[in-house]
mmCIF file of C-alpha atoms in Angstrom:
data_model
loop_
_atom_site.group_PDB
_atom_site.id
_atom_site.type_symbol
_atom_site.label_atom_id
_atom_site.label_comp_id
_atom_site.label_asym_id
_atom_site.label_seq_id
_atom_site.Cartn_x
_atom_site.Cartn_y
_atom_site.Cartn_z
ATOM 1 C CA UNK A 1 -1.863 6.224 7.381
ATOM 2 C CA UNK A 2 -2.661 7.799 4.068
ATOM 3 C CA UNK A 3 -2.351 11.284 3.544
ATOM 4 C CA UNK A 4 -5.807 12.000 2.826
ATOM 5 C CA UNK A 5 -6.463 10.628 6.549
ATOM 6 C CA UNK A 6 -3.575 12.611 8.172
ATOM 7 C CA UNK A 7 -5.226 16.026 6.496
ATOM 8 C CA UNK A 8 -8.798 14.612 8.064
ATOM 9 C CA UNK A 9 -7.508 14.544 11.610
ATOM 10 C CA UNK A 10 -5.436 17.421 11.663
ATOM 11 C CA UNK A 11 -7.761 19.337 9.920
ATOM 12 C CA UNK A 12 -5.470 20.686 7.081
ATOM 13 C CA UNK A 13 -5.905 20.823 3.582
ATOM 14 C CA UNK A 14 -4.130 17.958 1.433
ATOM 15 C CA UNK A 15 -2.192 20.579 -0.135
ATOM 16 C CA UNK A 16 -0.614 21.024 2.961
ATOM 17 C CA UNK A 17 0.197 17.512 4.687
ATOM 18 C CA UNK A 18 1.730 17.346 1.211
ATOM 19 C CA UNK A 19 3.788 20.324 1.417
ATOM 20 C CA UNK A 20 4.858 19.293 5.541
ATOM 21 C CA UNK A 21 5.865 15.794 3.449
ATOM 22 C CA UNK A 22 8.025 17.547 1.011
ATOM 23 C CA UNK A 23 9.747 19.793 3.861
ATOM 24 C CA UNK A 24 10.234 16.711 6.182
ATOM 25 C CA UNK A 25 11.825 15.074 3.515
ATOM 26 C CA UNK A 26 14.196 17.628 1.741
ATOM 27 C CA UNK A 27 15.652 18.285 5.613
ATOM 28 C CA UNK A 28 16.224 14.633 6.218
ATOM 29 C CA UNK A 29 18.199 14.904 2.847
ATOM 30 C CA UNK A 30 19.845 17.917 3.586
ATOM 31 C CA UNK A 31 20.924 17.258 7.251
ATOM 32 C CA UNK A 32 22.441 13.463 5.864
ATOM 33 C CA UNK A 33 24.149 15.909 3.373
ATOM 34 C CA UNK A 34 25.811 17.396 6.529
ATOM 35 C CA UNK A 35 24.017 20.898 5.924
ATOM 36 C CA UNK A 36 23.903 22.642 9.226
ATOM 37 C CA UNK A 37 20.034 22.864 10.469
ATOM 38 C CA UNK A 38 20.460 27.133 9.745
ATOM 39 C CA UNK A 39 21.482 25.490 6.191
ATOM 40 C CA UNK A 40 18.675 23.411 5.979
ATOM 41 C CA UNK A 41 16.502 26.324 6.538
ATOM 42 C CA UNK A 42 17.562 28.614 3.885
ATOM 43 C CA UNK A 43 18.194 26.106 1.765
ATOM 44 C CA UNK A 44 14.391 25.126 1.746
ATOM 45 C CA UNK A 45 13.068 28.647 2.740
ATOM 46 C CA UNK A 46 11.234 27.876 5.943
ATOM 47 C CA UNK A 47 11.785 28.940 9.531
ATOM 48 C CA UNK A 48 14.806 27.690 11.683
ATOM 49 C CA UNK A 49 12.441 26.586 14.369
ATOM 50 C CA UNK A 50 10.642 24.579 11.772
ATOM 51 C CA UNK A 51 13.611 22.946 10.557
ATOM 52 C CA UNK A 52 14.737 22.116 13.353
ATOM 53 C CA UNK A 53 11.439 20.696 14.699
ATOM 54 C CA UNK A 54 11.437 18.099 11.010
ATOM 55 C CA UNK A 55 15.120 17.281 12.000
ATOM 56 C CA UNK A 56 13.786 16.945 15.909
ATOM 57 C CA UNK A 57 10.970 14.396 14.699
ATOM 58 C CA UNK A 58 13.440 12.636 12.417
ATOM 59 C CA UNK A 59 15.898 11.729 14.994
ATOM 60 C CA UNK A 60 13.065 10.656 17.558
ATOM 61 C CA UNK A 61 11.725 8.496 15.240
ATOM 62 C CA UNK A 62 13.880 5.367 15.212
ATOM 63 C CA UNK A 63 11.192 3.532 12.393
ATOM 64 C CA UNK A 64 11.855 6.328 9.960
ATOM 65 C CA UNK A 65 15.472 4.410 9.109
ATOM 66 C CA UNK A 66 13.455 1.535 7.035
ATOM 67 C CA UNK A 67 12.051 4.636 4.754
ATOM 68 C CA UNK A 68 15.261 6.560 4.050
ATOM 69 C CA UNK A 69 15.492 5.274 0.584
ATOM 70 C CA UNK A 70 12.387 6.747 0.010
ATOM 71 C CA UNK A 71 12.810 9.913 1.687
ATOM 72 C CA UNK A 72 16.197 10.797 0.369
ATOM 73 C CA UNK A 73 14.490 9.540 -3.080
ATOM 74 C CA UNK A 74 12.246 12.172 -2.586
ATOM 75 C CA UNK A 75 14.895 14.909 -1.419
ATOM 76 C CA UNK A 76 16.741 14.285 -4.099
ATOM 77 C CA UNK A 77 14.064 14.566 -6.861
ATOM 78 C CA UNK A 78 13.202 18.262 -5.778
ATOM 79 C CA UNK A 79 16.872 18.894 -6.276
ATOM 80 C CA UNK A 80 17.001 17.329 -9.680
ATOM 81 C CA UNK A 81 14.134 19.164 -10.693
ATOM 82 C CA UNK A 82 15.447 22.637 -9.944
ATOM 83 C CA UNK A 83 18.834 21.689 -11.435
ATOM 84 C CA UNK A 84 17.491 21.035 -14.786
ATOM 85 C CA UNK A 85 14.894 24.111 -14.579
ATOM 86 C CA UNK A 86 17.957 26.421 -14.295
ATOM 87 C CA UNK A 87 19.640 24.392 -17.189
ATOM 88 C CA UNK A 88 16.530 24.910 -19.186
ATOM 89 C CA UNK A 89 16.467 28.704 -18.405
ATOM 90 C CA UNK A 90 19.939 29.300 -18.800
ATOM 91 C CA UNK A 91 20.180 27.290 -22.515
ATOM 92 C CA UNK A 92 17.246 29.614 -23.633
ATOM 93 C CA UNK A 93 18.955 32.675 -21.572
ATOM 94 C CA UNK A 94 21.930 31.761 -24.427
ATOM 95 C CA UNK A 95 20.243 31.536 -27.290
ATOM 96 C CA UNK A 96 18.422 34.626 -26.809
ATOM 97 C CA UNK A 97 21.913 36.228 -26.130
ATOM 98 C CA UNK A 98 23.201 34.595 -29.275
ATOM 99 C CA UNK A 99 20.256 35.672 -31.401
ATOM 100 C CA UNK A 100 20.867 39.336 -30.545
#
Protein backbone atom coordinates (compact mmCIF):
# COMPACT_ATOMS: atom_id res chain seq x y z
CA UNK A 1 0.00 0.00 0.00
CA UNK A 2 1.45 3.35 -0.86
CA UNK A 3 1.65 5.96 1.53
CA UNK A 4 -0.50 8.33 -0.12
CA UNK A 5 -3.31 5.49 0.31
CA UNK A 6 -2.47 4.72 4.00
CA UNK A 7 -2.94 8.77 4.76
CA UNK A 8 -6.47 8.38 2.61
CA UNK A 9 -7.87 5.73 4.91
CA UNK A 10 -6.69 6.83 8.07
CA UNK A 11 -7.45 10.16 7.38
CA UNK A 12 -4.01 11.78 8.21
CA UNK A 13 -2.02 14.09 6.43
CA UNK A 14 1.03 12.59 4.33
CA UNK A 15 3.22 14.51 6.47
CA UNK A 16 2.28 12.36 9.07
CA UNK A 17 2.11 8.57 7.82
CA UNK A 18 5.57 9.82 6.87
CA UNK A 19 6.63 10.91 10.16
CA UNK A 20 4.79 7.35 11.93
CA UNK A 21 7.30 5.70 9.00
CA UNK A 22 10.33 7.42 10.24
CA UNK A 23 9.46 6.61 14.07
CA UNK A 24 8.61 2.91 13.24
CA UNK A 25 11.73 2.64 11.66
CA UNK A 26 14.39 4.45 13.89
CA UNK A 27 12.82 2.05 16.94
CA UNK A 28 13.23 -1.09 14.93
CA UNK A 29 16.90 0.22 14.58
CA UNK A 30 17.30 1.20 17.93
CA UNK A 31 15.73 -1.83 19.75
CA UNK A 32 18.18 -4.32 17.21
CA UNK A 33 20.84 -1.89 18.67
CA UNK A 34 19.80 -3.38 22.09
CA UNK A 35 18.51 0.17 23.34
CA UNK A 36 16.04 -0.48 26.07
CA UNK A 37 12.33 0.59 24.77
CA UNK A 38 12.67 3.80 27.68
CA UNK A 39 15.97 4.29 25.38
CA UNK A 40 14.26 4.14 22.33
CA UNK A 41 11.97 6.77 23.52
CA UNK A 42 14.27 9.45 24.45
CA UNK A 43 16.42 8.67 22.01
CA UNK A 44 13.73 9.60 19.30
CA UNK A 45 11.71 12.03 21.57
CA UNK A 46 8.31 10.41 21.56
CA UNK A 47 6.21 8.84 24.29
CA UNK A 48 7.14 5.45 26.01
CA UNK A 49 3.73 4.12 25.24
CA UNK A 50 4.34 4.98 21.65
CA UNK A 51 7.52 3.30 21.49
CA UNK A 52 6.58 0.62 22.81
CA UNK A 53 3.40 0.24 20.70
CA UNK A 54 6.13 0.57 17.12
CA UNK A 55 8.28 -2.12 18.95
CA UNK A 56 4.73 -4.06 19.84
CA UNK A 57 3.73 -3.95 15.98
CA UNK A 58 7.26 -4.90 14.97
CA UNK A 59 7.46 -8.06 16.83
CA UNK A 60 3.77 -9.10 15.78
CA UNK A 61 4.56 -8.70 12.46
CA UNK A 62 6.50 -11.77 11.36
CA UNK A 63 6.59 -10.29 7.32
CA UNK A 64 8.40 -7.21 8.51
CA UNK A 65 11.84 -9.57 8.65
CA UNK A 66 12.04 -9.53 4.58
CA UNK A 67 12.19 -5.45 4.97
CA UNK A 68 14.83 -5.05 7.69
CA UNK A 69 17.44 -4.04 5.27
CA UNK A 70 15.37 -1.37 4.41
CA UNK A 71 14.23 -0.31 7.66
CA UNK A 72 17.51 -0.36 9.45
CA UNK A 73 18.68 1.48 6.04
CA UNK A 74 16.42 3.98 6.96
CA UNK A 75 17.30 4.09 10.84
CA UNK A 76 20.52 4.43 10.11
CA UNK A 77 20.35 7.36 7.60
CA UNK A 78 18.60 9.67 10.28
CA UNK A 79 21.57 8.85 12.42
CA UNK A 80 24.10 9.68 9.78
CA UNK A 81 22.46 12.76 9.10
CA UNK A 82 22.56 14.19 12.60
CA UNK A 83 26.15 12.97 13.01
CA UNK A 84 27.46 15.02 10.27
CA UNK A 85 25.08 18.14 11.18
CA UNK A 86 26.90 18.29 14.56
CA UNK A 87 30.29 17.85 12.65
CA UNK A 88 29.27 20.68 10.44
CA UNK A 89 28.30 22.90 13.46
CA UNK A 90 31.06 22.08 15.53
CA UNK A 91 33.93 22.73 12.49
CA UNK A 92 32.25 26.23 12.06
CA UNK A 93 31.82 26.45 16.10
CA UNK A 94 36.01 26.22 15.68
CA UNK A 95 36.70 28.43 13.29
CA UNK A 96 34.70 31.07 14.74
CA UNK A 97 36.66 30.33 18.03
CA UNK A 98 39.88 30.47 16.08
CA UNK A 99 39.00 33.69 14.29
CA UNK A 100 38.49 35.49 17.61
Amino acid sequence: MFKTEVARNINHSLKSVERYLQHFSRCVFLARKQFTPLQVAMTIGISSKCANDYLELYRDSKELELRLPEIDSIGAQHYVIEDAKKGILTSSASSTVEEN
